[in-house]
Amino acid sequence: MTRIHAAWLILSCLFFASASVGLAQSSVSVVEADGTYRLLKDGTPYPVRGVGGQDSLALLSAAGGNSIRTWSTDDLDVLLDAAHANGLTVCVGLWLGHERHGFDYQNDQAVSRQLEDCLKAVRQHKDHPAVLIWGIGNEMEGEGTNPAVWYAVDHIAREIKKIDSHHPTMTVIAELGEDEIKLRNIERFCPNIDVVGVNSYGGIASLATRYRQADIKKPYIVTEHGPLGPWEVESTSWGSPIEATSTAKAERYANGYLQTASAQPNRCLGSYAFLWGHKQETTATWFGMLLPDGTRLAAVDAMSKVWTGSEPKNRCPRIESLRADKTAKLKPGEVIKVVLDAKDPEGDSLRIAWLLRQDSVRIGTGGDFEQEEAMFADAVTTSGMEATVTIPDAGGPFRLFAYVKDNHGGGAVANLPLFVDAPIKPIPAPKPTLPLVIYDDGFAPSYAPSGFMGNTNAIQMTPNCEDRPHSGKHCLQVKYNATDQWGGVLWQSPPNDWTGMQPGGFDLTAASALEFHVRGESGNEIVSFIVGGIETENPYRDSAKAELKEVRLTTQWEKMRIPLKDLDPHRIKTGFGWSLAGQDKPLTFFLDEIRFVR
């Protein structure tokens, strides 16, 4: 559901820099006998006891895990060395474009470039002893009905097998699809895929049964499982999904493994729990098995028990309940009382921290980047297990978080949705460190290119194009494959907010301009560029708008500048955008180094 960056690993792995030197390539295979499938590593059965993510690898190894899963090849050299040093293997994710992000599987050039990117990564890393399996794509299939997607997946798998005969191929889907259509199409169109990876949350209890009934002749690995997703739970009357406590989530983590890898060992080769780390996804704590400081939550203990058969020596604290005397129809300045019921299994002393955050009431799609929600550090006064919350001078939804920690690296967390019955008062946008990068050798997580406009079927953007970048290894290639109509893309924060109803954006009052480099493929392409764009009366609209209209491009890189002087950029939700009208033929242009500068 997400791509996770691991730059911090560079420091942690300096000690292991030569870990893989002189070590032999692993040999991994999938074997079948009488309907029973097994994953073998160097000839020995290797049931996957894994997680998605790459934090705290020593902790994972000590807990009984044996493998991690990635979503891309970012910093893969360092990660493979770190995994191997900790006795772990890596399911290497090869990221594939999503049609909902504008990738066109009918575009032969884009599909061929994607193939070459995948094969380049395989050639580079196939001999590392930590490589376990090649994970081709993650949830790129949509509804699973487009044969072009499956042809592209199988082509990648077929070419991988020519390069590397020692590691299986897998593709990862979001659940099985209506009437198991995704499985049936993999069976039909992907003979070179050895294993099916399935991301399953609410459907995990019936996954083994549904997979068996589909009668597909391939084994599977559960590539993501954990708590119910925010799209699967009850919500408050104002639309905030109700998150379970970390204590309650632990049971779902354990059951996900027991209901698949343990219950169906003849077909299921193991599982990867999600997420070994932390991220903002609907809330700050929904999927994380660890807190930002590395504190482990009960999900870690639960997985360790099913992996090893033993409880950890010191278990995480438990949260039984979190209650407030009032949660709705609150008024600014009102004070409410909150009571936490938390215990430690070993009777250890507990530390409790409280935090009030704004709540976006937003359920994201496919793990796309989400900006952290605003915090109100001074809103809570605490006394042990009790707290008083002074409601901020702003209306709308909020969440109160309670973090509990012992002195042995264990923790627990719960939150409570609140609603303030008053006009929404926009929370100030954060002030970023400048330059703020929008694109530079890849998509940076400041703004997302989610706002496709006009004839969206004609738009195709390739972020890792190697055709004469202005700097670095890549530039952004943009194709408009129609001769008429119009199209464009906006970079938004948060993604897909067209109305200004959701918090996001950045305070760019310290920036002097947006700068970027652009060139045309043939010259004379006419493109317009924009900053800002949400001009509604809603509280989180763009505070400024500036444009470069109908710029005529040349075949040489040119530096463009959109000045912010004399504007009010205290909240820029739409960080960048381009648009063009059809020019009687398909056209291509290139962008690089898009950034706000001081």
Coordinates of C-alpha atoms in Angstrom, one line a residue:
M1 CA 0.0 0.0 0.0
T2 CA 2.9 2.3 0.1
R3 CA 6.6 3.0 -1.1
I4 CA 8.9 3.4 2.0
H5 CA 12.2 5.3 1.9
A6 CA 15.2 4.1 3.9
A7 CA 17.9 6.8 3.8
W8 CA 18.5 6.3 7.5
L9 CA 19.9 2.8 6.8
I10 CA 23.1 4.3 5.3
L11 CA 24.4 5.2 8.7
S12 CA 23.1 2.0 10.5
C13 CA 24.7 -0.2 7.9
L14 CA 28.2 1.2 7.7
F15 CA 29.4 -1.5 10.0
F16 CA 28.0 -4.1 7.7
A17 CA 29.2 -2.5 4.5
S18 CA 31.1 -5.6 3.4
A19 CA 28.5 -8.0 4.6
S20 CA 27.7 -9.5 1.2
V21 CA 31.2 -9.5 -0.1
G22 CA 32.2 -13.0 -1.2
L23 CA 28.9 -14.6 -0.3
A24 CA 27.0 -16.8 -2.7
Q25 CA 23.8 -16.0 -4.4
S26 CA 20.8 -17.7 -2.7
S27 CA 18.8 -20.2 -4.6
V28 CA 15.1 -20.0 -4.0
S29 CA 12.4 -22.0 -5.7
V30 CA 8.7 -23.0 -5.5
V31 CA 8.1 -26.7 -5.6
E32 CA 4.9 -28.6 -5.8
A33 CA 4.1 -32.2 -4.9
D34 CA 0.6 -33.7 -4.7
G35 CA -1.0 -30.3 -4.5
T36 CA 1.3 -29.0 -1.8
Y37 CA 3.5 -26.0 -2.5
R38 CA 6.6 -25.1 -0.6
L39 CA 9.1 -22.3 -0.9
L40 CA 12.7 -23.6 -0.7
K41 CA 15.7 -21.5 0.0
D42 CA 19.0 -23.3 -0.7
G43 CA 17.0 -26.5 -0.7
T44 CA 15.4 -26.0 2.8
P45 CA 11.8 -25.2 3.4
Y46 CA 11.4 -21.4 4.0
P47 CA 7.9 -20.4 5.2
V48 CA 7.8 -16.6 5.1
R49 CA 7.5 -14.9 8.5
G50 CA 7.7 -11.4 7.3
V51 CA 6.7 -7.8 7.6
G52 CA 6.4 -4.9 5.1
G53 CA 8.9 -2.2 6.0
Q54 CA 12.5 -1.9 6.9
D55 CA 12.9 -0.2 10.3
S56 CA 14.5 -1.9 13.4
L57 CA 15.7 -5.0 11.6
A58 CA 17.5 -6.3 14.7
L59 CA 14.2 -6.2 16.6
L60 CA 12.5 -8.1 13.8
S61 CA 15.1 -10.8 13.8
A62 CA 14.9 -11.1 17.6
A63 CA 11.1 -11.4 17.3
G64 CA 11.4 -14.4 15.0
G65 CA 10.8 -12.7 11.7
N66 CA 12.8 -13.9 8.7
S67 CA 11.9 -11.6 5.8
I68 CA 11.0 -8.0 4.8
R69 CA 9.1 -6.7 1.9
T70 CA 9.8 -3.5 0.0
W71 CA 7.7 -1.6 -2.6
S72 CA 10.5 -0.2 -4.6
T73 CA 14.3 -0.5 -5.1
D74 CA 15.1 2.8 -3.3
D75 CA 18.4 2.4 -1.4
L76 CA 18.2 -1.3 -2.0
D77 CA 22.0 -2.0 -1.9
V78 CA 22.2 -0.7 1.7
L79 CA 18.9 -2.5 2.7
L80 CA 20.0 -5.9 1.3
D81 CA 23.3 -5.6 3.3
A82 CA 21.4 -4.7 6.5
A83 CA 18.9 -7.5 6.1
H84 CA 21.6 -10.1 5.4
A85 CA 23.5 -8.9 8.5
N86 CA 20.4 -9.5 10.6
G87 CA 19.7 -12.9 9.1
L88 CA 16.7 -11.7 7.0
T89 CA 15.7 -12.0 3.3
V90 CA 14.1 -9.4 1.1
C91 CA 11.1 -9.6 -1.1
V92 CA 12.2 -6.9 -3.6
G93 CA 9.4 -4.8 -4.8
L94 CA 9.6 -3.6 -8.4
W95 CA 7.3 -0.6 -8.6
L96 CA 4.9 -0.5 -11.6
G97 CA 2.8 2.4 -12.7
H98 CA -0.9 2.7 -11.7
E99 CA -3.5 3.7 -14.2
R100 CA -5.1 5.9 -11.6
H101 CA -1.9 7.9 -11.5
G102 CA -2.0 8.3 -15.2
F103 CA 0.2 5.3 -16.4
D104 CA -1.0 4.0 -19.7
Y105 CA -0.5 0.3 -20.3
Q106 CA -1.5 0.8 -24.0
N107 CA 1.5 3.0 -24.4
D108 CA 4.2 0.7 -25.8
Q109 CA 7.1 3.2 -25.1
A110 CA 6.1 3.7 -21.4
V111 CA 5.6 -0.1 -20.9
S112 CA 9.0 -0.9 -22.5
R113 CA 10.7 1.7 -20.3
Q114 CA 9.1 0.2 -17.2
L115 CA 10.2 -3.2 -18.3
E116 CA 13.8 -2.0 -18.7
D117 CA 13.8 -0.3 -15.3
C118 CA 12.7 -3.5 -13.7
L119 CA 15.3 -5.6 -15.5
K120 CA 18.0 -3.1 -14.6
A121 CA 17.2 -3.6 -10.9
V122 CA 17.2 -7.4 -11.3
R123 CA 20.6 -7.4 -13.0
Q124 CA 22.1 -5.2 -10.4
H125 CA 20.8 -7.1 -7.3
K126 CA 20.1 -10.7 -8.3
D127 CA 23.4 -12.0 -6.9
H128 CA 22.9 -10.6 -3.4
P129 CA 22.3 -13.4 -0.9
A130 CA 19.4 -11.6 0.8
V131 CA 17.2 -11.5 -2.3
L132 CA 14.2 -13.9 -1.8
I133 CA 11.7 -13.1 -4.5
W134 CA 10.9 -10.5 -7.1
G135 CA 7.6 -8.7 -6.3
I136 CA 6.4 -7.2 -9.6
G137 CA 4.1 -4.3 -8.8
N138 CA 1.8 -3.5 -5.9
E139 CA -2.0 -3.0 -6.5
M140 CA -1.4 -1.6 -9.9
E141 CA -4.2 -3.8 -11.4
G142 CA -7.2 -1.6 -10.3
E143 CA -10.3 -3.7 -10.9
G144 CA -8.1 -6.4 -12.5
T145 CA -9.9 -6.4 -15.8
N146 CA -7.4 -4.8 -18.1
P147 CA -5.5 -7.5 -20.0
A148 CA -2.8 -5.0 -20.9
V149 CA -1.7 -4.8 -17.3
W150 CA -1.4 -8.5 -17.0
Y151 CA 0.5 -8.8 -20.3
A152 CA 3.0 -6.2 -19.0
V153 CA 3.4 -8.1 -15.7
D154 CA 4.0 -11.4 -17.4
H155 CA 6.4 -9.9 -19.9
I156 CA 8.5 -8.6 -16.9
A157 CA 8.3 -12.0 -15.2
R158 CA 9.4 -13.8 -18.4
E159 CA 12.4 -11.5 -18.9
I160 CA 13.4 -11.8 -15.3
K161 CA 13.5 -15.6 -15.6
K162 CA 16.0 -15.2 -18.5
I163 CA 18.3 -13.2 -16.3
D164 CA 17.7 -14.9 -12.9
S165 CA 16.7 -18.5 -12.6
H166 CA 17.3 -18.6 -8.9
H167 CA 14.5 -16.4 -7.5
P168 CA 10.7 -16.8 -8.1
T169 CA 8.5 -14.1 -9.5
M170 CA 5.4 -12.7 -7.7
T171 CA 2.8 -10.0 -8.5
V172 CA 0.9 -8.3 -5.7
I173 CA -2.9 -7.5 -5.9
A174 CA -5.4 -5.8 -3.6
E175 CA -7.7 -8.7 -2.6
L176 CA -9.0 -11.1 -5.1
G177 CA -11.4 -9.0 -7.0
E178 CA -15.1 -9.5 -7.7
D179 CA -15.7 -13.2 -8.4
E180 CA -11.9 -13.7 -7.9
I181 CA -11.5 -12.0 -11.4
K182 CA -7.9 -10.9 -10.5
L183 CA -6.8 -14.5 -9.7
R184 CA -8.5 -15.8 -12.9
N185 CA -6.8 -13.2 -15.0
I186 CA -3.4 -14.0 -13.5
E187 CA -4.0 -17.6 -14.2
R188 CA -5.0 -16.8 -17.8
F189 CA -2.5 -14.1 -18.7
C190 CA 0.6 -14.6 -16.4
P191 CA 2.1 -18.1 -16.8
N192 CA 5.5 -16.7 -15.8
I193 CA 4.3 -15.6 -12.4
D194 CA 5.2 -18.2 -9.8
V195 CA 3.4 -16.8 -6.7
V196 CA 0.4 -14.5 -6.2
G197 CA 0.8 -11.8 -3.5
V198 CA -2.4 -10.8 -1.9
N199 CA -3.0 -7.7 0.3
S200 CA -5.9 -8.6 2.5
Y201 CA -7.4 -6.9 5.6
G202 CA -11.1 -7.3 6.4
G203 CA -11.3 -10.3 4.1
I204 CA -8.4 -12.2 5.7
A205 CA -10.6 -14.7 7.6
S206 CA -12.1 -16.0 4.4
L207 CA -9.1 -15.6 2.1
A208 CA -7.9 -19.2 2.3
T209 CA -11.4 -20.5 1.4
R210 CA -11.9 -18.0 -1.4
Y211 CA -8.5 -18.7 -2.9
R212 CA -9.1 -22.5 -2.8
Q213 CA -12.5 -22.1 -4.5
A214 CA -10.9 -20.0 -7.3
D215 CA -8.9 -23.2 -8.2
I216 CA -5.9 -21.2 -9.4
K217 CA -2.8 -23.4 -9.9
K218 CA -0.4 -21.1 -8.1
P219 CA 0.5 -20.7 -4.4
Y220 CA 0.2 -17.4 -2.6
I221 CA 1.8 -15.2 0.0
V222 CA -0.3 -12.7 2.1
T223 CA 1.8 -9.6 1.3
E224 CA -0.1 -7.2 3.6
H225 CA -2.4 -8.0 6.6
G226 CA -3.2 -6.3 9.8
P227 CA -6.0 -4.3 11.4
L228 CA -9.3 -3.6 9.6
G229 CA -8.7 -0.8 7.1
P230 CA -10.3 2.7 7.7
W231 CA -12.5 1.9 4.7
E232 CA -13.8 -1.2 6.6
V233 CA -14.8 0.1 10.0
E234 CA -17.7 2.1 11.5
S235 CA -17.5 5.8 11.5
T236 CA -18.8 8.6 13.8
S237 CA -21.8 10.6 12.8
W238 CA -19.5 13.2 11.3
G239 CA -17.6 10.6 9.2
S240 CA -14.4 9.9 11.2
P241 CA -13.4 6.2 11.0
I242 CA -13.2 4.6 14.4
E243 CA -9.7 3.2 15.0
A244 CA -9.2 0.2 17.3
T245 CA -6.6 0.3 20.1
S246 CA -3.2 -1.2 19.4
T247 CA -4.2 -3.9 21.9
A248 CA -7.2 -4.9 19.9
K249 CA -5.3 -4.7 16.6
A250 CA -2.7 -7.2 17.8
E251 CA -5.3 -10.0 17.7
R252 CA -6.1 -9.3 14.1
Y253 CA -2.4 -9.4 13.2
A254 CA -2.0 -12.8 14.8
N255 CA -5.2 -14.1 13.2
G256 CA -4.1 -13.0 9.8
Y257 CA -1.2 -15.3 10.0
L258 CA -3.0 -18.2 11.6
Q259 CA -6.0 -18.0 9.2
T260 CA -3.7 -18.3 6.1
A261 CA -0.1 -19.3 6.5
S262 CA -0.9 -21.7 9.4
A263 CA -4.4 -22.8 8.2
Q264 CA -3.4 -23.5 4.6
P265 CA 0.2 -24.5 4.5
N266 CA -0.3 -26.5 1.4
R267 CA -1.0 -23.4 -0.6
C268 CA 0.0 -20.3 1.4
L269 CA 3.8 -19.8 1.6
G270 CA 3.7 -17.3 4.4
S271 CA 2.8 -13.7 5.1
Y272 CA 4.1 -10.1 5.5
A273 CA 2.4 -8.1 8.2
F274 CA 1.9 -4.4 7.5
L275 CA 3.5 -2.1 8.6
W276 CA 6.9 -2.6 10.3
G277 CA 7.3 1.1 11.1
H278 CA 4.9 4.0 11.2
K279 CA 3.2 6.3 8.7
Q280 CA 0.4 8.8 8.3
E281 CA -2.5 6.9 6.7
T282 CA -5.9 8.2 7.7
T283 CA -4.4 8.7 11.2
A284 CA -0.8 8.8 12.6
T285 CA -1.2 5.3 14.1
W286 CA -3.6 3.2 12.0
F287 CA -1.2 0.7 10.5
G288 CA 2.1 1.1 12.3
M289 CA 3.5 -1.8 14.4
L290 CA 6.1 0.6 15.8
L291 CA 5.9 4.2 17.1
P292 CA 8.2 6.8 15.6
D293 CA 10.8 6.4 18.4
G294 CA 11.0 2.6 17.7
T295 CA 8.7 1.6 20.6
R296 CA 7.1 -1.7 19.7
L297 CA 3.3 -2.1 19.9
A298 CA 1.3 -5.2 20.7
A299 CA 1.3 -6.2 17.1
V300 CA 5.0 -7.0 17.3
D301 CA 4.4 -9.3 20.4
A302 CA 1.5 -11.0 18.6
M303 CA 3.5 -11.8 15.5
S304 CA 6.4 -12.9 17.6
K305 CA 4.2 -15.4 19.4
V306 CA 2.8 -17.0 16.2
W307 CA 6.2 -17.1 14.6
T308 CA 8.0 -18.6 17.6
G309 CA 5.3 -20.2 19.7
S310 CA 6.4 -18.2 22.8
E311 CA 5.4 -15.0 24.5
P312 CA 8.1 -12.2 24.6
K313 CA 9.8 -12.0 28.0
N314 CA 8.2 -8.6 28.6
R315 CA 4.9 -7.8 27.0
C316 CA 3.6 -4.5 25.8
P317 CA 1.1 -2.5 27.9
R318 CA -2.6 -3.0 27.3
I319 CA -5.2 -0.4 26.7
E320 CA -8.7 -1.5 27.8
S321 CA -10.6 1.7 27.0
L322 CA -10.4 5.4 26.4
R323 CA -13.5 7.4 27.3
A324 CA -14.5 11.0 27.4
D325 CA -17.5 12.6 29.1
K326 CA -18.4 14.3 25.8
T327 CA -17.2 13.8 22.2
A328 CA -19.6 15.7 20.0
K329 CA -21.3 19.1 19.9
L330 CA -18.3 20.6 21.6
K331 CA -17.6 24.3 21.6
P332 CA -14.3 26.2 21.4
G333 CA -12.9 26.7 24.9
E334 CA -15.0 24.0 26.4
V335 CA -13.2 21.6 28.8
I336 CA -13.8 17.8 28.7
K337 CA -12.5 15.0 30.9
V338 CA -11.0 11.9 29.5
V339 CA -10.1 8.6 31.3
L340 CA -7.7 6.0 30.1
D341 CA -7.8 2.4 31.4
A342 CA -4.4 0.9 30.7
K343 CA -2.4 -1.9 32.4
D344 CA 0.9 -3.6 32.2
P345 CA 1.0 -7.4 32.1
E346 CA 4.1 -7.5 34.3
G347 CA 3.0 -4.7 36.5
D348 CA 5.7 -2.3 35.1
S349 CA 5.3 1.4 35.8
L350 CA 3.7 3.3 32.8
R351 CA 4.3 6.7 31.2
I352 CA 1.4 8.3 29.5
A353 CA 1.5 11.1 26.8
W354 CA -1.5 12.8 25.3
L355 CA -1.8 14.6 22.0
L356 CA -4.7 16.4 20.3
R357 CA -4.6 16.4 16.5
Q358 CA -6.8 17.8 13.8
D359 CA -8.6 15.0 12.0
S360 CA -8.9 15.2 8.2
V361 CA -11.7 12.6 8.0
R362 CA -9.9 11.4 4.9
I363 CA -9.5 7.8 3.8
G364 CA -6.7 7.7 1.3
T365 CA -6.3 5.4 -1.7
G366 CA -3.6 2.7 -2.1
G367 CA -1.3 4.1 0.5
D368 CA -0.7 7.4 -1.3
F369 CA 1.3 10.0 0.7
E370 CA -0.7 11.9 3.3
Q371 CA 0.6 14.9 5.2
E372 CA 0.7 14.7 9.0
E373 CA -2.2 16.4 10.7
A374 CA -1.8 19.5 12.8
M375 CA -1.1 19.1 16.5
F376 CA -2.3 21.1 19.5
A377 CA 0.5 20.6 22.1
D378 CA -1.0 22.8 24.8
A379 CA -4.6 21.6 24.6
V380 CA -4.2 18.7 27.1
T381 CA -3.6 18.8 30.8
T382 CA -2.8 15.4 32.3
S383 CA -2.8 13.7 35.7
G384 CA -1.8 10.0 35.2
M385 CA -4.7 8.1 33.6
E386 CA -6.9 11.1 33.4
A387 CA -6.7 14.2 31.3
T388 CA -8.6 17.4 30.6
V389 CA -8.8 18.7 27.1
T390 CA -9.5 22.4 26.3
I391 CA -11.1 22.6 22.9
P392 CA -9.1 24.8 20.5
D393 CA -10.6 27.9 19.0
A394 CA -11.5 26.1 15.8
G395 CA -14.4 23.9 14.6
G396 CA -14.5 20.5 12.9
P397 CA -13.2 17.1 13.6
F398 CA -10.2 16.3 16.0
R399 CA -8.6 13.2 17.5
L400 CA -7.2 12.8 21.0
F401 CA -4.3 10.3 21.2
A402 CA -3.1 8.5 24.3
Y403 CA 0.4 6.9 24.2
V404 CA 1.4 4.5 26.9
K405 CA 5.0 3.2 27.3
D406 CA 6.7 0.9 29.8
N407 CA 10.5 0.8 30.5
H408 CA 11.2 -2.2 28.3
G409 CA 10.6 -0.8 24.8
G410 CA 6.9 -1.6 24.8
G411 CA 3.9 0.7 24.2
A412 CA 0.3 1.0 23.4
V413 CA -1.8 3.7 21.7
A414 CA -5.5 4.6 21.4
N415 CA -7.4 7.6 20.0
L416 CA -10.8 9.1 20.4
P417 CA -12.6 11.2 17.6
L418 CA -14.0 14.5 18.7
F419 CA -16.2 17.1 16.9
V420 CA -16.3 20.8 17.6
D421 CA -19.6 22.4 16.6
A422 CA -18.2 25.7 15.3
P423 CA -17.0 27.2 12.0
I424 CA -13.8 25.5 10.7
K425 CA -10.9 27.8 11.4
P426 CA -8.0 26.8 9.2
I427 CA -5.0 25.5 11.0
P428 CA -1.9 27.3 9.7
A429 CA 0.1 25.4 7.0
P430 CA 3.6 24.3 8.0
K431 CA 6.6 26.3 7.0
P432 CA 8.9 23.9 5.1
T433 CA 12.7 24.0 4.8
L434 CA 13.6 25.6 1.5
P435 CA 14.1 24.6 -1.2
L436 CA 10.9 22.6 -1.2
V437 CA 11.2 20.0 -3.9
I438 CA 8.2 18.9 -6.0
Y439 CA 10.2 16.9 -8.5
D440 CA 13.9 16.1 -8.7
D441 CA 15.0 12.7 -9.8
G442 CA 11.6 11.3 -8.7
F443 CA 8.5 12.5 -6.9
A444 CA 9.2 14.0 -3.6
P445 CA 6.4 13.7 -1.0
S446 CA 5.6 17.4 -0.7
Y447 CA 2.9 17.5 -3.4
A448 CA 1.3 14.6 -5.2
P449 CA 0.6 14.7 -9.0
S450 CA -3.0 13.6 -8.5
G451 CA -5.0 16.3 -10.2
F452 CA -5.5 15.0 -13.7
M453 CA -7.7 17.2 -15.8
G454 CA -9.4 17.4 -19.2
N455 CA -8.7 14.4 -21.5
T456 CA -7.0 12.3 -18.9
N457 CA -6.8 9.3 -21.1
A458 CA -4.4 11.1 -23.3
I459 CA -2.0 12.0 -20.5
Q460 CA 1.0 9.9 -19.6
M461 CA 3.8 10.9 -17.2
T462 CA 7.0 9.0 -16.6
P463 CA 9.0 10.2 -13.6
N464 CA 12.1 8.1 -14.2
C465 CA 12.8 9.1 -17.8
E466 CA 16.5 9.0 -18.8
D467 CA 16.2 11.1 -22.0
R468 CA 18.7 13.9 -21.4
P469 CA 17.8 15.0 -17.9
H470 CA 18.8 18.5 -16.9
S471 CA 20.5 17.1 -13.8
G472 CA 20.9 13.8 -12.1
K473 CA 19.8 10.5 -13.7
H474 CA 16.1 11.2 -14.5
C475 CA 13.7 13.8 -15.6
L476 CA 9.9 13.8 -15.8
Q477 CA 8.5 13.0 -19.3
V478 CA 5.0 14.2 -20.1
K479 CA 3.1 13.0 -23.1
Y480 CA -0.2 14.3 -24.4
N481 CA -1.3 11.7 -26.9
A482 CA -4.3 13.4 -28.4
T483 CA -4.5 15.9 -31.3
D484 CA -7.4 18.0 -29.8
Q485 CA -9.2 18.8 -26.6
W486 CA -7.1 19.7 -23.6
G487 CA -5.4 18.2 -20.6
G488 CA -3.3 18.9 -17.5
V489 CA -2.1 17.8 -14.1
L490 CA -2.0 19.5 -10.8
W491 CA 0.4 18.7 -7.9
Q492 CA -1.9 18.7 -4.8
S493 CA -1.5 18.6 -1.0
P494 CA -3.3 16.5 0.1
P495 CA -3.9 14.5 -3.1
N496 CA -7.3 14.9 -4.9
D497 CA -8.4 18.0 -2.9
W498 CA -10.1 20.1 -5.5
T499 CA -12.3 22.1 -3.1
G500 CA -10.1 23.3 -0.3
M501 CA -12.0 21.4 2.4
Q502 CA -9.1 19.4 3.6
P503 CA -6.0 20.6 5.6
G504 CA -2.7 20.6 3.7
G505 CA -0.4 22.7 1.7
F506 CA 2.6 24.7 2.9
D507 CA 3.3 28.2 4.1
L508 CA 5.7 29.5 1.4
T509 CA 6.0 33.1 2.6
A510 CA 9.7 32.6 2.8
A511 CA 10.0 31.5 -0.8
S512 CA 10.7 34.0 -3.6
A513 CA 9.6 31.8 -6.5
L514 CA 8.8 28.5 -8.0
E515 CA 11.6 27.4 -10.3
F516 CA 11.7 24.6 -12.8
H517 CA 13.4 23.5 -16.0
V518 CA 11.5 22.5 -19.1
R519 CA 12.2 21.5 -22.7
G520 CA 10.1 20.2 -25.6
E521 CA 10.8 17.1 -27.6
S522 CA 10.4 18.7 -31.0
G523 CA 10.2 22.4 -30.1
N524 CA 7.2 24.8 -30.4
E525 CA 5.1 22.9 -27.9
I526 CA 2.8 25.4 -26.1
V527 CA 2.3 24.7 -22.4
S528 CA 0.9 26.8 -19.5
F529 CA 2.2 26.4 -15.9
I530 CA 0.5 27.4 -12.6
V531 CA 0.9 27.7 -8.9
G532 CA -2.3 27.7 -6.8
G533 CA -5.7 27.1 -8.3
I534 CA -8.3 26.4 -5.6
E535 CA -10.3 29.6 -5.6
T536 CA -13.3 28.6 -3.6
E537 CA -14.4 30.2 -0.3
N538 CA -13.6 27.0 1.6
P539 CA -11.2 27.3 4.5
Y540 CA -8.2 25.4 3.0
R541 CA -8.1 27.1 -0.4
D542 CA -5.0 28.3 -2.1
S543 CA -4.1 31.8 -0.8
A544 CA -2.4 32.8 -4.0
K545 CA -2.3 32.0 -7.7
A546 CA 0.3 32.7 -10.4
E547 CA 0.7 31.5 -14.0
L548 CA 3.0 31.4 -16.9
K549 CA 0.6 31.2 -19.8
E550 CA 1.2 29.5 -23.2
V551 CA 5.0 29.1 -23.0
R552 CA 6.5 28.1 -26.3
L553 CA 9.1 25.4 -25.6
T554 CA 12.4 24.8 -27.4
T555 CA 14.4 21.5 -27.6
Q556 CA 16.9 22.9 -25.0
W557 CA 16.4 23.0 -21.3
E558 CA 15.2 26.4 -20.2
K559 CA 14.8 27.6 -16.6
M560 CA 11.4 29.0 -15.8
R561 CA 10.4 31.1 -12.8
I562 CA 7.0 31.9 -11.3
P563 CA 7.6 34.8 -8.9
L564 CA 5.7 34.9 -5.6
K565 CA 6.6 38.5 -4.9
D566 CA 3.5 40.7 -4.1
L567 CA 1.5 37.5 -3.5
D568 CA 0.2 35.9 -0.3
P569 CA 1.5 32.3 -0.3
H570 CA 0.7 31.5 3.3
R571 CA -1.1 28.4 2.1
I572 CA -0.2 26.9 -1.3
K573 CA -2.3 23.7 -1.7
T574 CA -1.6 23.4 -5.5
G575 CA 2.2 23.5 -5.7
F576 CA 2.6 23.1 -9.4
G577 CA 0.6 22.3 -12.5
W578 CA 0.7 22.2 -16.3
S579 CA -2.0 22.4 -18.9
L580 CA -2.2 22.6 -22.7
A581 CA -4.6 22.5 -25.6
G582 CA -4.4 20.0 -28.4
Q583 CA -2.0 21.1 -31.1
D584 CA -3.0 18.9 -34.0
K585 CA -0.6 16.2 -33.1
P586 CA 0.5 14.3 -30.0
L587 CA 3.3 16.1 -28.1
T588 CA 6.0 15.4 -25.5
F589 CA 7.8 17.7 -23.1
F590 CA 10.1 17.2 -20.2
L591 CA 10.4 18.7 -16.7
D592 CA 13.1 18.7 -14.1
E593 CA 14.1 20.3 -10.8
I594 CA 10.7 21.7 -9.8
R595 CA 11.1 23.5 -6.5
F596 CA 10.2 26.5 -4.4
V597 CA 13.3 28.5 -3.6
R598 CA 14.2 31.2 -1.1

